Coordinates of C-alpha atoms in Angstrom, one line a residue:
M226 CA -0.3 10.7 1.3
S227 CA 1.3 10.1 4.7
N228 CA 1.3 13.2 7.0
I229 CA 4.9 13.8 8.0
K230 CA 6.7 16.8 9.2
S231 CA 8.3 18.9 6.6
V232 CA 12.0 18.1 6.2
K233 CA 14.6 20.4 4.6
M234 CA 16.8 18.9 2.0
K235 CA 20.1 20.7 1.1
L236 CA 22.0 20.2 -2.2
P237 CA 25.7 19.8 -1.7
S238 CA 27.9 22.1 -3.8
S239 CA 29.6 20.9 -7.0
Q240 CA 29.3 17.2 -6.2
Q241 CA 28.9 14.4 -8.7
P242 CA 25.9 12.4 -7.3
P243 CA 26.0 8.7 -7.4
V244 CA 23.9 7.3 -10.1
P245 CA 21.6 4.2 -9.9
Q246 CA 22.7 1.3 -12.2
G247 CA 21.3 1.7 -15.7
Q248 CA 20.8 5.5 -15.4
K249 CA 22.8 8.1 -17.2
T250 CA 24.9 10.6 -15.3
V251 CA 23.6 14.1 -15.0
S252 CA 26.3 16.6 -14.1
P253 CA 25.3 19.9 -12.4
A254 CA 26.4 23.0 -14.1
P255 CA 29.7 24.5 -12.8
P256 CA 29.4 27.6 -10.6
T257 CA 29.4 30.8 -12.5
E258 CA 32.5 33.0 -12.6
T259 CA 30.6 36.3 -12.3
M260 CA 29.2 36.5 -8.8
T261 CA 27.8 39.4 -6.9
Q262 CA 30.0 40.3 -3.9
G263 CA 28.8 38.4 -0.8
R264 CA 26.7 35.9 -2.6
D265 CA 27.1 32.4 -1.3
P266 CA 28.6 30.1 -4.1
V267 CA 27.0 27.1 -2.5
A268 CA 23.5 28.5 -2.9
L269 CA 24.3 29.4 -6.6
S270 CA 25.4 25.8 -7.3
A271 CA 22.2 24.5 -5.7
R272 CA 20.2 26.9 -7.7
Q273 CA 21.7 25.7 -11.0
Q274 CA 21.0 22.1 -10.1
L275 CA 17.4 22.9 -9.4
E276 CA 17.1 24.9 -12.6
Q277 CA 18.3 22.0 -14.5
L278 CA 15.2 20.2 -13.3
Q279 CA 13.0 23.1 -14.5
L280 CA 11.6 23.4 -11.0
A281 CA 10.4 26.9 -10.1
N282 CA 10.4 28.4 -6.6
R283 CA 7.5 27.1 -4.4
E284 CA 6.7 24.5 -7.1
T285 CA 6.0 20.9 -5.9
T286 CA 6.8 17.7 -7.8
L287 CA 7.0 14.0 -7.2
A288 CA 10.4 12.2 -6.7
R289 CA 11.4 8.6 -6.3
V290 CA 13.9 7.6 -3.6
A291 CA 16.7 5.9 -5.6
E292 CA 19.0 5.3 -2.6
V293 CA 19.3 6.2 1.1
I294 CA 22.9 6.5 2.2
S295 CA 23.5 6.8 6.0
R296 CA 26.6 8.8 6.9
Q297 CA 28.5 7.4 9.8
G298 CA 28.6 9.7 12.8
A299 CA 26.4 12.3 11.1
A300 CA 22.9 13.4 12.1
G301 CA 21.7 13.4 8.5
S302 CA 21.6 11.1 5.5
D303 CA 22.5 11.4 1.8
I304 CA 19.4 10.7 -0.3
L305 CA 19.6 10.1 -4.0
L306 CA 16.3 11.2 -5.7
D307 CA 15.1 10.6 -9.1
V308 CA 13.3 13.8 -10.1
R309 CA 11.8 14.2 -13.5
G310 CA 14.2 11.5 -14.9
K311 CA 17.3 13.1 -13.4
S312 CA 19.4 12.1 -10.4
L313 CA 19.7 14.7 -7.6
L314 CA 21.7 14.1 -4.4
V315 CA 20.4 15.9 -1.3
Q316 CA 21.3 15.9 2.4
A317 CA 18.6 15.8 5.0
A318 CA 18.2 15.0 8.7
I319 CA 15.2 12.7 8.2
G320 CA 15.1 11.6 11.8
R321 CA 12.2 9.2 12.4
T322 CA 10.9 9.7 8.9
E323 CA 11.1 6.3 7.3
L324 CA 12.3 6.4 3.7
E325 CA 13.3 3.4 1.7
T326 CA 14.5 2.8 -1.8
G327 CA 11.5 2.9 -4.2
D328 CA 9.4 5.3 -2.0
W329 CA 7.7 8.1 -3.8
V330 CA 7.7 11.5 -2.1
K331 CA 6.3 15.0 -2.7
V332 CA 9.0 17.7 -2.6
L333 CA 8.7 21.5 -2.6
R334 CA 11.4 23.9 -3.9
A335 CA 12.0 26.6 -1.2
G336 CA 14.6 28.9 -2.5
N337 CA 17.7 26.8 -3.2
E338 CA 16.6 23.9 -1.0
L339 CA 14.0 21.2 -1.3
Q340 CA 11.4 20.4 1.4
L341 CA 10.0 17.0 1.9
M342 CA 6.3 17.5 2.1
G343 CA 5.0 13.9 2.4
K344 CA 5.4 10.3 1.3
L345 CA 2.9 8.6 -0.9
A346 CA 1.2 5.6 0.5
P347 CA 1.5 2.4 -1.5
A348 CA -1.4 1.9 -3.9
P349 CA -3.9 -0.8 -3.0
E350 CA -2.8 -3.0 -5.9
A351 CA 0.9 -2.7 -5.0
G352 CA 0.9 -5.7 -2.7
I353 CA -1.1 -7.8 -5.1
A354 CA 1.3 -6.9 -8.0
R355 CA 4.3 -7.9 -5.8
A356 CA 2.7 -11.2 -5.0
L357 CA 1.9 -11.8 -8.6
A358 CA 5.5 -11.0 -9.7
Q359 CA 6.8 -13.5 -7.2
R360 CA 4.7 -16.4 -8.5
M361 CA 4.8 -15.6 -12.3
P362 CA 8.0 -17.6 -13.1
W363 CA 6.8 -20.8 -11.3
Q364 CA 3.5 -21.7 -13.1
Q365 CA 2.6 -25.2 -14.2
D366 CA 0.1 -25.8 -17.0
L367 CA -3.0 -27.2 -15.3
Q368 CA -3.8 -29.5 -18.2
G369 CA -0.4 -31.2 -18.1
G370 CA -0.6 -31.3 -14.3
L371 CA -4.0 -33.0 -14.2
T372 CA -2.8 -35.5 -16.8
R373 CA 0.1 -36.5 -14.5
L374 CA -2.2 -36.6 -11.5
L375 CA -4.7 -38.9 -13.3
T376 CA -1.9 -41.2 -14.4
S377 CA -0.5 -41.4 -10.8
L378 CA -3.9 -42.5 -9.5
T379 CA -3.4 -45.8 -11.3
Q380 CA 0.4 -46.0 -11.4
G381 CA 1.2 -44.8 -7.9
L382 CA 4.2 -42.8 -6.9
K383 CA 7.8 -43.8 -6.4
P384 CA 9.5 -42.7 -3.1
D385 CA 12.4 -40.3 -3.4
A386 CA 15.8 -41.9 -3.6
L387 CA 17.8 -42.3 -0.4
P388 CA 21.6 -42.0 -0.3
G389 CA 23.1 -45.2 -1.6
Q390 CA 19.7 -46.8 -2.4
P391 CA 19.7 -48.9 -5.7
P392 CA 16.9 -48.0 -8.2
S393 CA 15.5 -51.6 -7.9
E394 CA 14.4 -51.0 -4.4
R395 CA 12.3 -47.9 -5.3
T396 CA 9.0 -49.4 -6.3
A397 CA 5.8 -47.4 -6.8
R398 CA 3.3 -47.2 -4.0
P399 CA -0.4 -46.2 -4.2
M400 CA -1.2 -42.6 -3.4
P401 CA -2.3 -41.9 0.2
E402 CA -6.1 -42.6 0.6
A403 CA -6.7 -38.9 1.5
A404 CA -5.0 -37.8 -1.7
R405 CA -6.9 -40.3 -3.8
Q406 CA -10.2 -39.2 -2.4
A407 CA -9.5 -35.5 -3.0
L408 CA -8.6 -36.2 -6.6
Q409 CA -11.5 -38.5 -7.3
Q410 CA -13.9 -36.0 -5.9
V411 CA -12.6 -33.3 -8.3
L412 CA -12.5 -35.7 -11.3
S413 CA -16.1 -36.9 -10.6
R414 CA -17.4 -33.3 -10.8
L415 CA -15.6 -32.3 -14.0
P416 CA -18.0 -32.0 -16.9
P417 CA -17.5 -34.4 -19.8
G418 CA -17.2 -32.9 -23.2
T419 CA -20.6 -34.3 -24.2
T420 CA -22.5 -32.6 -21.3
I421 CA -23.4 -29.4 -23.1
Q422 CA -25.1 -29.9 -26.4
P423 CA -26.0 -27.2 -29.0
G424 CA -29.4 -25.5 -28.2
T425 CA -29.4 -26.4 -24.5
G426 CA -28.0 -23.1 -23.2
A427 CA -31.3 -21.9 -21.7
Q428 CA -32.0 -25.2 -19.8
D429 CA -31.7 -25.0 -16.1
Q430 CA -29.5 -28.1 -15.9
T431 CA -27.0 -26.6 -18.3
L432 CA -27.0 -23.3 -16.3
Q433 CA -26.4 -25.1 -13.0
Q434 CA -23.6 -27.1 -14.6
M435 CA -21.9 -24.0 -15.8
K436 CA -22.3 -22.3 -12.4
Q437 CA -20.8 -25.3 -10.7
W438 CA -18.0 -25.5 -13.2
I439 CA -17.0 -21.9 -12.7
S440 CA -17.4 -21.8 -8.9
E441 CA -15.2 -25.0 -8.4
S442 CA -12.4 -23.9 -10.7
G443 CA -10.2 -22.7 -7.9
L444 CA -10.6 -19.0 -8.7
F445 CA -12.9 -18.4 -5.7
A446 CA -11.4 -21.0 -3.4
E447 CA -10.7 -18.8 -0.4
S448 CA -14.0 -16.9 -0.6
R449 CA -16.0 -20.2 -0.8
L450 CA -14.0 -21.7 2.1
A451 CA -14.7 -18.6 4.2
Q452 CA -18.4 -18.8 3.6
T453 CA -18.6 -22.6 4.0
P454 CA -15.8 -24.0 6.1
S455 CA -15.4 -27.6 5.2
A456 CA -12.5 -30.0 4.9
S457 CA -14.0 -31.6 1.8
L458 CA -15.4 -28.6 -0.1
P459 CA -15.2 -29.5 -3.8
D460 CA -12.8 -27.1 -5.4
L461 CA -9.7 -27.7 -7.6
K462 CA -7.3 -25.4 -5.6
L463 CA -8.4 -26.8 -2.3
A464 CA -8.2 -30.4 -3.6
I465 CA -4.6 -29.8 -4.7
G466 CA -3.9 -28.5 -1.2
R467 CA -5.3 -31.7 0.3
V468 CA -3.2 -33.9 -2.0
I469 CA -0.1 -31.9 -0.9
T470 CA -1.0 -32.3 2.8
A471 CA -1.5 -36.1 2.4
L472 CA 1.8 -36.6 0.5
L473 CA 3.7 -34.6 3.1
A474 CA 2.1 -36.5 6.0
Q475 CA 3.1 -39.8 4.3
Q476 CA 6.7 -38.7 4.4
G477 CA 6.4 -37.4 7.9
E478 CA 6.9 -33.7 6.9
G479 CA 4.9 -30.6 7.6
P480 CA 4.2 -27.5 5.6
E481 CA 7.7 -26.2 6.0
G482 CA 9.0 -29.0 3.9
F483 CA 6.7 -28.0 1.0
N484 CA 7.9 -24.4 1.3
R485 CA 11.4 -25.5 0.5
L486 CA 10.5 -27.0 -2.8
T487 CA 11.1 -25.3 -6.2
P488 CA 7.8 -25.5 -8.2
L489 CA 7.9 -27.1 -11.6
A490 CA 7.2 -24.5 -14.4
S491 CA 5.9 -25.0 -17.9
P492 CA 8.2 -23.5 -20.5
E493 CA 5.4 -21.7 -22.4
L494 CA 4.3 -20.0 -19.1
V495 CA 7.8 -18.9 -18.4
Q496 CA 8.0 -17.2 -21.8
A497 CA 4.6 -15.5 -21.5
P498 CA 3.5 -15.7 -17.9
L499 CA 0.7 -13.1 -18.2
Q500 CA -0.6 -13.9 -21.7
F501 CA -4.3 -14.9 -21.3
P502 CA -5.8 -16.6 -23.1
Q503 CA -2.7 -18.5 -24.2
A504 CA -2.5 -21.5 -26.6
M505 CA -1.3 -24.5 -24.6
A506 CA 0.1 -27.6 -26.3
L507 CA -2.0 -30.8 -25.9
T508 CA -0.3 -33.1 -23.4
P509 CA 0.0 -36.6 -24.7
P510 CA -1.5 -39.2 -22.4
A511 CA 1.1 -41.0 -20.3
S512 CA 1.8 -44.6 -21.2
A513 CA 0.5 -47.2 -18.7
D514 CA 3.9 -48.8 -18.6
G515 CA 5.9 -45.5 -18.3
E516 CA 8.1 -44.5 -15.4
P517 CA 6.0 -43.5 -12.3
T518 CA 6.5 -40.0 -10.9
T519 CA 8.4 -39.7 -7.7
V520 CA 6.8 -38.1 -4.6
G521 CA 9.2 -35.2 -4.8
Q522 CA 8.4 -34.5 -8.4
M523 CA 4.7 -34.7 -7.7
L524 CA 5.0 -32.2 -4.9
R525 CA 6.9 -29.8 -7.2
L526 CA 4.3 -30.3 -9.9
L527 CA 1.5 -29.5 -7.4
A528 CA 3.3 -26.4 -6.2
G529 CA 3.4 -25.2 -9.8
M530 CA -0.3 -25.9 -10.3
L531 CA -1.1 -24.0 -7.1
N532 CA 0.9 -21.1 -8.4
R533 CA -0.9 -21.2 -11.7
I534 CA -4.3 -20.9 -10.1
T535 CA -3.0 -18.2 -7.7
V536 CA -1.5 -16.2 -10.6
N537 CA -4.9 -16.2 -12.3
Q538 CA -6.5 -14.9 -9.1
L539 CA -3.9 -12.2 -8.6
H540 CA -3.9 -11.3 -12.3
S541 CA -7.6 -10.8 -12.2
Q542 CA -7.3 -8.5 -9.2
V543 CA -4.5 -6.4 -10.8
L544 CA -6.5 -5.9 -14.0
T545 CA -9.6 -5.0 -12.0
A546 CA -7.6 -2.6 -9.8
R547 CA -6.6 -0.7 -12.9
A548 CA -10.2 0.4 -13.6
G549 CA -10.5 4.1 -13.6
G550 CA -6.9 4.6 -14.8
E551 CA -6.0 4.6 -18.5
A552 CA -9.1 4.1 -20.7
P553 CA -10.4 1.9 -22.0
A554 CA -9.6 -0.4 -19.1
P555 CA -12.4 -2.7 -18.1
V556 CA -14.0 -2.1 -14.7
S557 CA -13.7 -5.7 -13.8
T558 CA -11.9 -8.8 -15.2
L559 CA -12.0 -12.5 -14.4
L560 CA -9.5 -15.0 -15.8
L561 CA -10.5 -18.6 -15.4
E562 CA -9.2 -22.0 -16.5
L563 CA -12.0 -24.5 -16.5
P564 CA -11.0 -28.2 -16.6
W565 CA -13.2 -30.8 -18.3
L566 CA -12.8 -34.4 -19.5
T567 CA -12.8 -35.9 -23.0
P568 CA -14.8 -39.1 -23.8
Q569 CA -11.5 -40.9 -23.3
N570 CA -11.3 -39.5 -19.7
E571 CA -8.4 -37.1 -20.6
P572 CA -8.3 -33.7 -18.9
R573 CA -8.6 -30.6 -21.0
I574 CA -8.6 -26.9 -20.2
A575 CA -10.9 -24.1 -21.4
Q576 CA -9.5 -20.6 -20.8
V577 CA -12.1 -17.9 -20.2
R578 CA -11.5 -14.2 -19.9
I579 CA -14.6 -12.1 -18.9
E580 CA -14.5 -8.3 -18.9
Q581 CA -17.0 -5.8 -17.9
H582 CA -16.8 -2.4 -19.7
S583 CA -18.7 0.6 -18.5
E584 CA -20.6 2.7 -21.0
E585 CA -19.5 5.8 -19.2
Q586 CA -16.0 5.3 -20.6
R587 CA -17.6 5.2 -24.0
G588 CA -19.1 8.7 -23.7
Q589 CA -22.8 7.6 -23.7
S590 CA -25.6 9.9 -22.5
S591 CA -26.4 10.0 -18.8
Q592 CA -29.5 7.8 -19.0
H593 CA -27.3 4.8 -20.2
K594 CA -24.4 5.2 -17.8
A595 CA -25.5 2.3 -15.6
A596 CA -25.4 -0.2 -18.4
S597 CA -22.4 -2.3 -19.3
E598 CA -20.8 -4.2 -22.1
W599 CA -19.6 -7.7 -21.3
R600 CA -16.9 -9.3 -23.4
L601 CA -16.0 -13.0 -23.2
A602 CA -12.9 -14.6 -24.8
L603 CA -12.9 -18.4 -24.8
A604 CA -9.9 -20.6 -26.0
M605 CA -9.8 -24.4 -26.3
D606 CA -7.5 -26.8 -28.0
L607 CA -9.6 -29.8 -29.2
D608 CA -8.3 -33.1 -30.4
E609 CA -9.9 -33.0 -33.9
A610 CA -11.0 -29.4 -34.4
G611 CA -7.6 -28.0 -33.2
L612 CA -7.2 -24.6 -31.5
M613 CA -10.3 -22.5 -31.4
H614 CA -11.1 -19.0 -30.0
F615 CA -14.5 -17.4 -29.4
D616 CA -14.8 -13.7 -28.9
V617 CA -18.3 -12.6 -27.7
S618 CA -19.6 -9.2 -26.9
L619 CA -22.9 -8.5 -25.1
R620 CA -24.4 -5.0 -24.9
H621 CA -27.9 -4.6 -23.7
Q622 CA -29.7 -7.3 -25.6
S623 CA -27.4 -7.2 -28.6
V624 CA -24.7 -9.8 -29.1
S625 CA -21.9 -10.2 -31.6
A626 CA -19.5 -13.1 -31.9
R627 CA -16.4 -14.0 -33.8
V628 CA -15.1 -17.6 -34.0
W629 CA -11.4 -18.3 -34.9
A630 CA -10.1 -21.6 -36.1
E631 CA -6.6 -22.6 -37.1
K632 CA -7.6 -25.7 -39.2
Q633 CA -9.3 -25.1 -42.6
T634 CA -11.6 -28.1 -42.1
T635 CA -12.8 -26.7 -38.8
L636 CA -13.3 -23.3 -40.4
R637 CA -15.5 -24.9 -43.1
Q638 CA -17.6 -26.7 -40.5
I639 CA -18.1 -23.5 -38.5
H640 CA -19.4 -21.8 -41.6
E641 CA -21.9 -24.5 -42.0
E642 CA -23.1 -24.3 -38.4
L643 CA -23.3 -20.5 -38.2
P644 CA -27.1 -20.5 -38.9
L645 CA -27.6 -22.9 -35.9
L646 CA -25.5 -20.6 -33.7
R647 CA -27.5 -17.5 -34.8
Q648 CA -30.8 -19.3 -34.1
S649 CA -29.6 -20.5 -30.7
L650 CA -28.7 -16.9 -29.7
T651 CA -32.0 -15.6 -31.0
D652 CA -33.9 -18.2 -29.0
L653 CA -32.3 -16.7 -25.9
G654 CA -33.9 -13.4 -26.7
L655 CA -30.8 -11.8 -28.1
E656 CA -30.4 -9.6 -31.2
V657 CA -27.5 -10.9 -33.2
T658 CA -25.7 -7.9 -34.7
D659 CA -22.6 -9.6 -36.1
L660 CA -21.5 -13.2 -36.5
E661 CA -18.4 -14.3 -38.4
C662 CA -15.6 -16.8 -38.4
R663 CA -12.0 -16.3 -39.4
R664 CA -8.9 -18.4 -39.9
G665 CA -6.0 -18.2 -37.4
S666 CA -6.2 -16.8 -33.9
P667 CA -6.8 -13.3 -32.4
E668 CA -4.2 -11.3 -30.6
H669 CA -4.8 -10.8 -26.9
P670 CA -2.5 -8.2 -25.2
A671 CA -0.2 -9.5 -22.4
T672 CA -0.4 -7.7 -19.1
R673 CA 2.6 -5.6 -18.2
L674 CA 3.3 -5.0 -14.5
E675 CA 4.2 -1.4 -13.7
H676 CA 7.5 -0.9 -11.9
R677 CA 5.9 2.1 -10.2
L678 CA 3.7 0.3 -7.7
V679 CA 2.4 3.4 -5.9
D680 CA -0.6 5.5 -6.3
T681 CA 0.5 8.8 -7.9
R682 CA -3.0 10.1 -8.4
V683 CA -2.9 12.4 -5.4

């Protein structure tokens, strides 16, 4: 809480306070008709307003600043507070004290006045949540975006139309060499669907492939770049940035031109922007003789893809920042989208959610507080098998897993291969406590951003 000088706040007599939009009017009680001789009616009216809030003398409470109204020619300001769900208009000479709409303050009742005791500092996650809210509506499905990029490598891109230019003069041109190199580098490092075979989970080659796959997904782009500054660091997010730079340079524009673009958003990510994992529709491969994408459309598509990766980064931080709040929140969360290639060289996405849960939240004895339970949720939409979900829980050396499939034929095949999965987990030195498969898909809760983006745990 910021250390500010105590400021007196007076309650005006018998005034109907302005009410923020969407909030009900709360009328102060009228002054009483039986008054002791000499008693100030203004003080009595203020007392009644404070008693409506059930705020005792010398009691403190938190209030949200709903509006700050500067009075012309006056030393003070009218401040509309939201106190315990009710509106309260106060007058105060706040001087250099900076109060803005949305601030949370601590107030003390002193007789029939309020005293401003301090302003709460924004919570560490407030800035992250605001950045996340700004990018949520503008996300592009990475699978669809990669499919369009792969097609443009062979088709090229059409220049944007100039005023009065006939369509016949707009022929597709190859992508800039710098953009081609950045894309080809990323595609060459994407694992094919046949790379990881059953029973190879303990092999060093498989482990290294998984580590590379995760580290180059874009989720750790800024951290990796800070550790290893390189203009060609293999990373999906950084590669998208290099493609954008090359396309802008080809048009003679700088970064300011990109900032003016409206990113292309996928409809399913507009409807449920913070649902993760989320079933994504398979993108049909583009026809070789289809209409090439324009440079402007590609830049907007790339902007949406950048937003999608950034949303996953910020979303992970918001969920991790909630640790220690309402149980049973995980102590850390990672949300990743891992691209890979089918045997037909078509991009696909595996959505991975990794959560670490502390045993201390589960009420275990003190000697086990340092241990954790790890939970992994994996979702993939496969060409033949259809949509599949895997929920895995690892606690100490015990593992349990549940596999979900939407197709009956896939469910039957999973049943047949459960013994192989059990044996593979056992070979890793794990005790399999539960292993089952179900028809359908699990429910994963969508994250809700709090409107109160300040830390009230003071």
